[in-house]
Amino acid sequence: MITLYILGAASTVLTLLGFFVPARVTRWLATGSVAASIVYLFFTWGQRQTAFGGLYVVDPISQGFTLVALLGVLWALLVGRSEKWEFSLLLLYAATGMHFMASSPNLPVLLIALEVFSLPLYVLATWRRDEPGFEAGLKYFLLGALSAAIFLYGIALHFGATGSFNAGVQGSGPLYAAALLLILGALAFKVSLVPFHWWTPDVYQGSPTTVSLMMATAVKAAGFAALVRVLNVQDQGLWGLGLGALIALTVIFGNLGALAQRESKRLLAYSSIAHAGYVGLGLYSGTGTAAIGFYLLAYLLSTGLAFAVLAAISQGDVPYERLRGLLYRKPLLGVAMGVGLLSLAGLPPFAGFWGKLLVFLEAAKAQQWGLLVLALLTSAVAAYYYLRLFNLVVARGEATEAAIPAPGAGTPVLAGQSAGGLSLATGRLAAWPLVIASALVVLLGILPGLGYRLFSPTPFAALSRPASTAPATLPATFAITSPSDGAELRAGEFSLQGTGRAGETLEVWDSGSRIAEVRVDERGGWSLVLPSLPGVGEHTYQVRRPGEGEGPSVRVRIVE
Amino acid sequence: MQETVLLPLIILLPLLGFAVLGLWGRRLPEPVPGVVASALVLGSLLLGLVLLGQGGARWAVEDWIPGVPLSFVLDNLSGLMVMVVAGVGFLIHVYAIGYMHSDPGFSRFFSYFNLFIAAMLVLVLGDSLPVVFIGWEGVGLASYLLIGFWYTERVNADSARKAFIVNRIGDLGFLLGMGVLWAHFGTLSISELRELIAPEGEFAVGINVAAVSLAAFLLFIGAIGKSAQVPLMVWLPDAMAGPTPVSALIHAATMVTAGVYLLCRNSFLYFDLPDVSFWVVLIGMLTALYGALCAFGQTDIKRIVAYSTLSQLGYMFVAAGVGAYWVAMFHVLTHAFFKALLFMSSGAVIHALGGEQDVRKMGGMWNYLPQTRIHGLVGALALGGLPLLSGFWSKDAILAASYEYSALLWFVMLITAALTALYSMRWFVLVFMGKYRGHEHPHESPAVMTWPNHVLTLGSLFAGFVGLPYVVQSENLLEPWLNKAIVHHEHEKLPVLDEWALILVSAVVALGALYYGYRFFQAEAAGRLPAWFTRFQEASLRSFYADDVYNALLVRPLKSLAKILFDADGGLLGGFWWLGSATGNLGALLARLETGYLRFYAAGLLIAAVLLVLVGVIR
Amino acid sequence: MDALLHVGLFLPLLAGIALLIWPSLGRRLAVAASGVTFLIAAWLFARASGEAYTFQALLLEPIQMYYALRLDGVGLVLWLAVALTTLLAVFIAKVPTRMLGWALLMESGLLGIFAADDLILFYVFFEATLIPSLLMLGLYGGRERLKAAYTFALFTLAGSLPMLAALFAVRYLGGAPSFLYSDLAAHPVSGSVADWVFLGFLVAFAVKTPLFPLHAWLPSFHAENHPSGLADAMGTLYKVGLFAFFKWAIPLAPEGFAQFQGLLLVVAAFSAIYAAWLAFAAKDWKRLLAYGGVSHMGLGALGLFSGNAEGVTGALFLLAASMVYTGGLFLVVGRIAERTETLEIGPVRGIAKSAPALSVLTMFLVMAMIGLPGLSGFPGEFMALLGAWKISPWLTFIAFTAVIAAAAYALTAYQALFQEEQNRVVSDLTPREWAFAVAIVAGVVLAGVYPKMFTQMIHPLSEALAKLLGGGA
């Protein structure tokens, strides 16, 4: 709640204050408030809160995704600076919108939040005030409007089908499916899932690099936060196929398209499309929030590194050749770029690897083998283009400095470089984020648990609380709650549901053979769509703890 | 039979010599490395004799590799080989002290020599086939090193390499043979195998004869390679590139007889397998004949002797093939004496002529080399089978055994014996008779080279008396002694009259051929030969084109194919790259969808939304 | 003991990072670190009691992923081989100091591969090792290094990603509660899933064995690497495919293995003979050794895929032994290249005259490579043959014609460089090289003369695998 207050208040106050104080002060204040929000987030981590009659919810989703989004904004604030005070302010507006987006289960509120953070972005996209900049801004704006319309239509249908504006309300029927998919499409636009991705390469390339950085990181976090809520629907049949198609198209198009690029920012645009596809894999299992969160964090750090390095070189285009030998000319930039690229490629021991691993695991849990294999194959393709950049970065000097249109002989690359009124942070200020992010990428690569825990339902349980006070309120036992014992059921028309200790894994047995494994969710419940249709007759479903021979069971009769 | 760690010591002595001389030999003044090496071999010999006198010995490390022990056994069979290897080896070592005098690689030479002896001793003492194989390949390595001793000459290096590679073909047979035995009997220890396969002097009940046959056949291929039998005989004549003592040691006394030894050691596989034995006989017979024919055309003094070695090895294989294993070993023994003698006499001649090896530039040595002439004469006569000399007795035993097997075989072997007598006379006449045709100043060798030859001469004269035919001595020394260690069929002896007749025939043939050869090749020395014989010699000189055939049919096609494949492999990588660039092109195609036109994007977005909804609704 | 395990595993990593940051620390640090690592490996080896050294700590609780190490007999033997070769490599190779740092990083990765007992941890080490290897090639390689680096990286990654799918499948379709080896092995997958799982593993490990046709990256990898041979030696250590088949692919999907066994045997046999043949046409030493290595791994693979105890033991022994002698040969070739300024076979001849000890050392390692009995190449090759013959005599015959070819290509190349008319005078072994020679000769002879020391560590595990496959000993 305080996060929202800080961000909201800072936005409002700075809008007025900006007229009177220098741009520098505005920037510092904006940065400060975002940082303060992050600090506050940490202090209240794991605490749940509801406000405005349920329109605003602070829960793990809200906290995790807000953290990623705010970090993205913070980074953009640190790296890019403008003599115009509106720049920082716009970023602050966006941050507010993103936080709300991550913290509301209410569809109309989500739409408003979406617009709140989109509008500043439309403006920021044009910040360079040149032809490509305007083009980018216009495209983003018009297509964004279109997607908002789709969103709105989806909300209408959703209300029609369920009578509720709340995301995650269960429903059925074609109307409901259409609603879900329309909302999915609109959000897919924000996170750049193919075929809603059209704007991405053009806008990333046309926008100032700092802004692209934020689009690639913070916007995705906000978008996926909403997707996680919207798709929290038991019946995967409604949206599974649609999402699957999007993901398949996304990983193919993103990765193959990236192969053809010759300009770094555009490449990262395609890469961000591809990564959106991978994140999408985490949506299937219903337990993937933490994995998605971790992925986005890892992606934020890695792609942030890449964008920040590009931003240090130029706010405009950076053809590949300009990266040649970067490691020797600017060791810090070279190392940061190298770490970022390897992490993006998903090589251990960098954070990007664990992100991929975790979302892939979720897909595996949900038995999405086809998508998984496709994602893996395209990852191999992805390795190629990341390694191409990587090789350039470490290539020993065939191309000389002369190949690079340096702003002046002897001028360090990190030095201020004006581009459409947007200058760059210089010296240490820009270097520290690089160092910290690189270190975090490596740290999370070695100890992924640190990051993963952040997004778990009880993030600091193991750290801050003694083990004895572990949630005793949750059921210590486990059981099957549905169907009831002795019920007569039709094959394919029921699923098994039950309770257990949050986070634990249970095995489900059918008449003595193990058929599946379920994971108890944060609320202490689990459900299982039977992997294959049971035959007609008596079935005894039993749930066991792994390694134990017995457990509660129900006997049901399956009829024609 | 005792368990004793002294047994491996027999091997370790020369191995020690190899290591010490190899590392520090160059710092020692000239005769020292030779003396040390010889002394170590002598030590091995004496130790072997002592242990043999105590009734043999064994020594083993279990599970050297899983299921296979590192085991050695000294019984009568391996004892005989130890005597030959270390005994004759010792003499050759001593001889080499003189022969290798002032060679820059003096100590290196003796280091290799000791390595060879050590490997050979491993080969003969091994009681487990993989251990035998260590020696088997070890002698291959040593001979490779020794043949290529003067490696700066390309032809020497080529010959060494050829020897190693051709031997490896046989070795593959050996390896696979072990594979068969392992698969079917689960052990590779020779004594265990013998217990399993032929416990009571005949095949055990229910034994898989097909597997035994296959194993026997594959091991036989190994023997073919090592003993330079047809068709793997091509390496031996080329191996004459090494220094002469090498030729004597490797290609006469010891290494090439390893194949024969292998057959005898594993006689329990062969003795009751007529099919496989038939092949042994056939190969042996062909080799005997082929070697003899090739010997006629050679102009290199050592190559004549080398081809005679081929031929004599053929005799030994025939003996083993017909089941007379002790006779094969008997011939190994006598052959070791007279063939080493022939090689070392040749060496003495070469030494006398300052390195000349071409018999056409020799002649008349009778007048120059008063001691070597005796050695050469005795060696040639023993090889030619002059009655009462050692070669006569062992060859006669082989002929008698072949007669029992088949009269036709006997006849071919008899013809070969006649040829042998002829070419041994050719060798002798061209080298020692007539006038000297060269321009050097021949001089007799030093005592260190002649004394070993004296000993070998004695051996060539009298070694045959340990294995006299039963009509002469009802129970000779060698047969019962060896048969303790060899599985074989007991069979009826030939009737006395037949035996005498055979002895007589072979004596007459040998005498006749020796005399005729002595007369005939005086003509060659004088350059007056019938035209048909000259043509025959040309073909014989080129070994009846065996090398050319192998080059045309095998070596060159394989080499060209290797080149083609090498390029194709580059193409394979290219193929993978093609796959990569195809993916890249597909990507470029997809990337062109990003046209930049807003209307296109908007349409795409809407169509996508509609399709998505349709998917959801229609599902 | 646990502490030693971790120290051994991460000491090279730390030393490597230190070297990358402060290259002035120099070779001494690299030698010291890898030396200590070797001592640790040797100590653990000597103190081995039949029980594996193990350690477990939960690394990522929600997915039940452990930092789990298990150093059993096979792992110890391979640790020893890796540690020895790395020590020798950093000791002898003349390279920029930072490159030594990368080599040390790689050593940690390799040790991790052999010690990991959690499938994800294994994957992490397996993949992470790629980075230093890639960087050594990309930073210090020859003219075509970038292309070679792509090829290498893409083969590796394209191989590993199907493995990742297999890794998920083996847990979630097999129903294991964690990624620990013991859990996974207790819940093997079956049916067509097993086929797919095995296939996933197969692609990854075939690249790293390497087996035809996935060996295609290897020749250019070696040909383009730094001429010193350091990277090649480390690359040789990275050929961990056989081990990975043994430890993971086969036990986790035995049914899948059974499905593919026939095909694999054929591929292994073909790799052996095909690569040996190609080696004969190679015009430079590195390609020759590269193909020779493929050929030998083909023989090893034949033993491993035969699935019986002796074949498996042979394969693993061969793997460990070939790490040392092939690595050693690469290093020696590097020293020769430094003297003659070329890796080509042909232009320089007859150098044995001026460098006899060098020629003997090379000959020794060549003989080890072509499997001369009494040296370390033989026991493995031989056991592989014994095992393979039981399964398929014909394939064994075909594959093992490679031993003939090996003699042909190795001795031909040796002859060309060392023998015949001398046309270049080079210096003989330096004291440092003598030390190298003594160490490697000792290792190779020890393993060749007394293989029992190593086979007794490996064999019980091979027997367990054979039992799992139902083949028995």
mmCIF file of C-alpha atoms in Angstrom, chain B residues 170-335:
data_model
loop_
_atom_site.group_PDB
_atom_site.id
_atom_site.type_symbol
_atom_site.label_atom_id
_atom_site.label_comp_id
_atom_site.label_asym_id
_atom_site.label_seq_id
_atom_site.Cartn_x
_atom_site.Cartn_y
_atom_site.Cartn_z
ATOM 1 C CA GLY B 170 47.825 -60.550 -37.500
ATOM 2 C CA ASP B 171 47.528 -59.030 -34.057
ATOM 3 C CA LEU B 172 43.933 -58.181 -34.765
ATOM 4 C CA GLY B 173 43.361 -61.870 -35.340
ATOM 5 C CA PHE B 174 44.983 -62.583 -31.998
ATOM 6 C CA LEU B 175 42.808 -59.988 -30.273
ATOM 7 C CA LEU B 176 39.622 -61.291 -31.794
ATOM 8 C CA GLY B 177 40.622 -64.833 -30.970
ATOM 9 C CA MET B 178 40.868 -63.795 -27.347
ATOM 10 C CA GLY B 179 37.427 -62.220 -27.732
ATOM 11 C CA VAL B 180 35.985 -65.571 -28.780
ATOM 12 C CA LEU B 181 37.587 -67.458 -25.954
ATOM 13 C CA TRP B 182 36.441 -64.886 -23.441
ATOM 14 C CA ALA B 183 32.907 -64.921 -24.730
ATOM 15 C CA HIS B 184 32.624 -68.684 -24.596
ATOM 16 C CA PHE B 185 34.829 -69.740 -21.750
ATOM 17 C CA GLY B 186 35.026 -66.651 -19.577
ATOM 18 C CA THR B 187 38.736 -66.881 -19.026
ATOM 19 C CA LEU B 188 41.890 -66.122 -20.918
ATOM 20 C CA SER B 189 44.323 -67.997 -18.731
ATOM 21 C CA ILE B 190 45.949 -70.615 -20.907
ATOM 22 C CA SER B 191 46.102 -73.252 -18.203
ATOM 23 C CA GLU B 192 42.475 -72.672 -17.260
ATOM 24 C CA LEU B 193 41.419 -72.798 -20.874
ATOM 25 C CA ARG B 194 43.304 -76.013 -21.258
ATOM 26 C CA GLU B 195 41.474 -77.464 -18.275
ATOM 27 C CA LEU B 196 38.161 -76.343 -19.719
ATOM 28 C CA ILE B 197 38.689 -77.398 -23.285
ATOM 29 C CA ALA B 198 40.898 -80.431 -23.214
ATOM 30 C CA PRO B 199 41.152 -81.677 -19.654
ATOM 31 C CA GLU B 200 42.080 -85.269 -20.385
ATOM 32 C CA GLY B 201 43.925 -84.919 -23.648
ATOM 33 C CA GLU B 202 40.688 -84.718 -25.574
ATOM 34 C CA PHE B 203 37.916 -82.199 -25.970
ATOM 35 C CA ALA B 204 35.670 -81.932 -22.968
ATOM 36 C CA VAL B 205 32.167 -83.199 -23.418
ATOM 37 C CA GLY B 206 29.727 -80.611 -24.694
ATOM 38 C CA ILE B 207 32.381 -78.117 -25.662
ATOM 39 C CA ASN B 208 31.387 -75.630 -28.339
ATOM 40 C CA VAL B 209 33.618 -76.880 -31.119
ATOM 41 C CA ALA B 210 32.592 -74.103 -33.482
ATOM 42 C CA ALA B 211 33.783 -71.497 -30.970
ATOM 43 C CA VAL B 212 37.025 -73.358 -30.395
ATOM 44 C CA SER B 213 37.528 -73.574 -34.152
ATOM 45 C CA LEU B 214 36.920 -69.882 -34.609
ATOM 46 C CA ALA B 215 39.254 -68.993 -31.765
ATOM 47 C CA ALA B 216 41.895 -71.349 -33.076
ATOM 48 C CA PHE B 217 41.569 -69.901 -36.537
ATOM 49 C CA LEU B 218 41.805 -66.319 -35.334
ATOM 50 C CA LEU B 219 44.833 -67.040 -33.195
ATOM 51 C CA PHE B 220 46.314 -68.719 -36.219
ATOM 52 C CA ILE B 221 45.893 -65.466 -38.140
ATOM 53 C CA GLY B 222 47.930 -63.838 -35.425
ATOM 54 C CA ALA B 223 50.574 -66.482 -35.893
ATOM 55 C CA ILE B 224 50.532 -65.893 -39.639
ATOM 56 C CA GLY B 225 51.339 -62.241 -39.117
ATOM 57 C CA LYS B 226 54.107 -62.746 -36.623
ATOM 58 C CA SER B 227 55.664 -65.673 -38.465
ATOM 59 C CA ALA B 228 55.407 -64.009 -41.861
ATOM 60 C CA GLN B 229 53.379 -66.739 -43.470
ATOM 61 C CA VAL B 230 51.561 -66.335 -46.759
ATOM 62 C CA PRO B 231 49.722 -63.993 -47.222
ATOM 63 C CA LEU B 232 51.264 -61.718 -44.562
ATOM 64 C CA MET B 233 54.838 -62.511 -45.523
ATOM 65 C CA VAL B 234 55.652 -59.199 -47.164
ATOM 66 C CA TRP B 235 57.235 -57.556 -44.174
ATOM 67 C CA LEU B 236 59.975 -60.038 -43.425
ATOM 68 C CA PRO B 237 62.273 -59.543 -46.432
ATOM 69 C CA ASP B 238 62.022 -55.773 -46.032
ATOM 70 C CA ALA B 239 62.884 -56.153 -42.383
ATOM 71 C CA MET B 240 66.435 -56.926 -43.488
ATOM 72 C CA ALA B 241 66.932 -53.180 -43.431
ATOM 73 C CA GLY B 242 67.982 -53.435 -39.825
ATOM 74 C CA PRO B 243 71.527 -54.129 -38.671
ATOM 75 C CA THR B 244 72.520 -57.757 -39.227
ATOM 76 C CA PRO B 245 72.377 -58.920 -35.605
ATOM 77 C CA VAL B 246 68.808 -57.694 -35.634
ATOM 78 C CA SER B 247 68.035 -59.879 -38.569
ATOM 79 C CA ALA B 248 69.634 -62.764 -36.803
ATOM 80 C CA LEU B 249 67.876 -62.203 -33.530
ATOM 81 C CA ILE B 250 64.456 -61.277 -34.733
ATOM 82 C CA HIS B 251 64.057 -62.933 -38.010
ATOM 83 C CA ALA B 252 65.823 -66.092 -37.318
ATOM 84 C CA ALA B 253 66.121 -67.239 -33.848
ATOM 85 C CA THR B 254 63.188 -65.858 -32.046
ATOM 86 C CA MET B 255 60.466 -63.477 -33.050
ATOM 87 C CA VAL B 256 59.227 -65.179 -36.176
ATOM 88 C CA THR B 257 59.038 -68.478 -34.383
ATOM 89 C CA ALA B 258 56.603 -66.924 -31.945
ATOM 90 C CA GLY B 259 53.762 -67.935 -34.240
ATOM 91 C CA VAL B 260 54.866 -71.542 -34.116
ATOM 92 C CA TYR B 261 55.232 -71.327 -30.381
ATOM 93 C CA LEU B 262 51.733 -69.913 -30.084
ATOM 94 C CA LEU B 263 50.305 -72.873 -31.989
ATOM 95 C CA CYS B 264 52.200 -75.326 -29.817
ATOM 96 C CA ARG B 265 51.364 -73.558 -26.579
ATOM 97 C CA ASN B 266 47.698 -73.625 -27.538
ATOM 98 C CA SER B 267 47.842 -77.056 -29.113
ATOM 99 C CA PHE B 268 44.883 -77.990 -26.943
ATOM 100 C CA LEU B 269 42.814 -75.870 -29.302
ATOM 101 C CA TYR B 270 44.179 -77.319 -32.506
ATOM 102 C CA PHE B 271 44.953 -80.949 -31.875
ATOM 103 C CA ASP B 272 41.451 -82.177 -32.501
ATOM 104 C CA LEU B 273 40.375 -79.695 -35.151
ATOM 105 C CA PRO B 274 41.231 -81.185 -38.527
ATOM 106 C CA ASP B 275 39.639 -78.298 -40.425
ATOM 107 C CA VAL B 276 41.721 -75.621 -38.804
ATOM 108 C CA SER B 277 44.818 -77.769 -38.857
ATOM 109 C CA PHE B 278 44.306 -78.276 -42.547
ATOM 110 C CA TRP B 279 44.579 -74.535 -43.008
ATOM 111 C CA VAL B 280 47.707 -74.482 -40.918
ATOM 112 C CA VAL B 281 49.211 -77.159 -43.100
ATOM 113 C CA LEU B 282 48.131 -75.470 -46.299
ATOM 114 C CA ILE B 283 49.490 -72.075 -45.319
ATOM 115 C CA GLY B 284 52.705 -73.639 -44.064
ATOM 116 C CA MET B 285 53.173 -75.596 -47.259
ATOM 117 C CA LEU B 286 52.525 -72.587 -49.489
ATOM 118 C CA THR B 287 54.899 -70.478 -47.458
ATOM 119 C CA ALA B 288 57.614 -73.108 -47.538
ATOM 120 C CA LEU B 289 57.369 -73.331 -51.297
ATOM 121 C CA TYR B 290 56.984 -69.619 -51.877
ATOM 122 C CA GLY B 291 59.917 -68.725 -49.650
ATOM 123 C CA ALA B 292 62.145 -71.249 -51.344
ATOM 124 C CA LEU B 293 61.270 -70.006 -54.819
ATOM 125 C CA CYS B 294 61.797 -66.389 -53.841
ATOM 126 C CA ALA B 295 65.221 -67.131 -52.421
ATOM 127 C CA PHE B 296 66.608 -67.951 -55.858
ATOM 128 C CA GLY B 297 66.359 -64.514 -57.315
ATOM 129 C CA GLN B 298 67.610 -62.382 -54.425
ATOM 130 C CA THR B 299 70.804 -60.460 -54.791
ATOM 131 C CA ASP B 300 71.014 -59.149 -51.252
ATOM 132 C CA ILE B 301 72.929 -61.583 -49.093
ATOM 133 C CA LYS B 302 70.540 -61.145 -46.178
ATOM 134 C CA ARG B 303 67.391 -61.332 -48.248
ATOM 135 C CA ILE B 304 68.362 -64.788 -49.471
ATOM 136 C CA VAL B 305 68.599 -65.899 -45.894
ATOM 137 C CA ALA B 306 65.397 -64.061 -45.040
ATOM 138 C CA TYR B 307 63.419 -65.947 -47.672
ATOM 139 C CA SER B 308 64.910 -69.164 -46.464
ATOM 140 C CA THR B 309 63.550 -68.210 -43.055
ATOM 141 C CA LEU B 310 60.097 -67.847 -44.564
ATOM 142 C CA SER B 311 60.423 -71.237 -46.084
ATOM 143 C CA GLN B 312 61.649 -72.877 -42.903
ATOM 144 C CA LEU B 313 58.836 -71.295 -40.932
ATOM 145 C CA GLY B 314 56.506 -72.887 -43.413
ATOM 146 C CA TYR B 315 58.036 -76.223 -42.444
ATOM 147 C CA MET B 316 57.344 -75.544 -38.818
ATOM 148 C CA PHE B 317 53.729 -74.671 -39.519
ATOM 149 C CA VAL B 318 53.322 -77.851 -41.489
ATOM 150 C CA ALA B 319 54.667 -79.770 -38.539
ATOM 151 C CA ALA B 320 52.281 -78.027 -36.162
ATOM 152 C CA GLY B 321 49.428 -78.487 -38.596
ATOM 153 C CA VAL B 322 49.883 -82.206 -38.883
ATOM 154 C CA GLY B 323 49.887 -82.462 -35.116
ATOM 155 C CA ALA B 324 53.596 -83.057 -34.581
ATOM 156 C CA TYR B 325 53.992 -80.155 -32.214
ATOM 157 C CA TRP B 326 57.193 -81.352 -30.651
ATOM 158 C CA VAL B 327 58.683 -81.622 -34.142
ATOM 159 C CA ALA B 328 57.764 -78.033 -34.853
ATOM 160 C CA MET B 329 59.550 -77.000 -31.684
ATOM 161 C CA PHE B 330 62.461 -79.230 -32.607
ATOM 162 C CA HIS B 331 62.801 -77.393 -35.892
ATOM 163 C CA VAL B 332 62.517 -74.095 -34.037
ATOM 164 C CA LEU B 333 65.518 -75.186 -31.991
ATOM 165 C CA THR B 334 67.748 -76.365 -34.812
ATOM 166 C CA HIS B 335 66.677 -73.549 -37.057
#
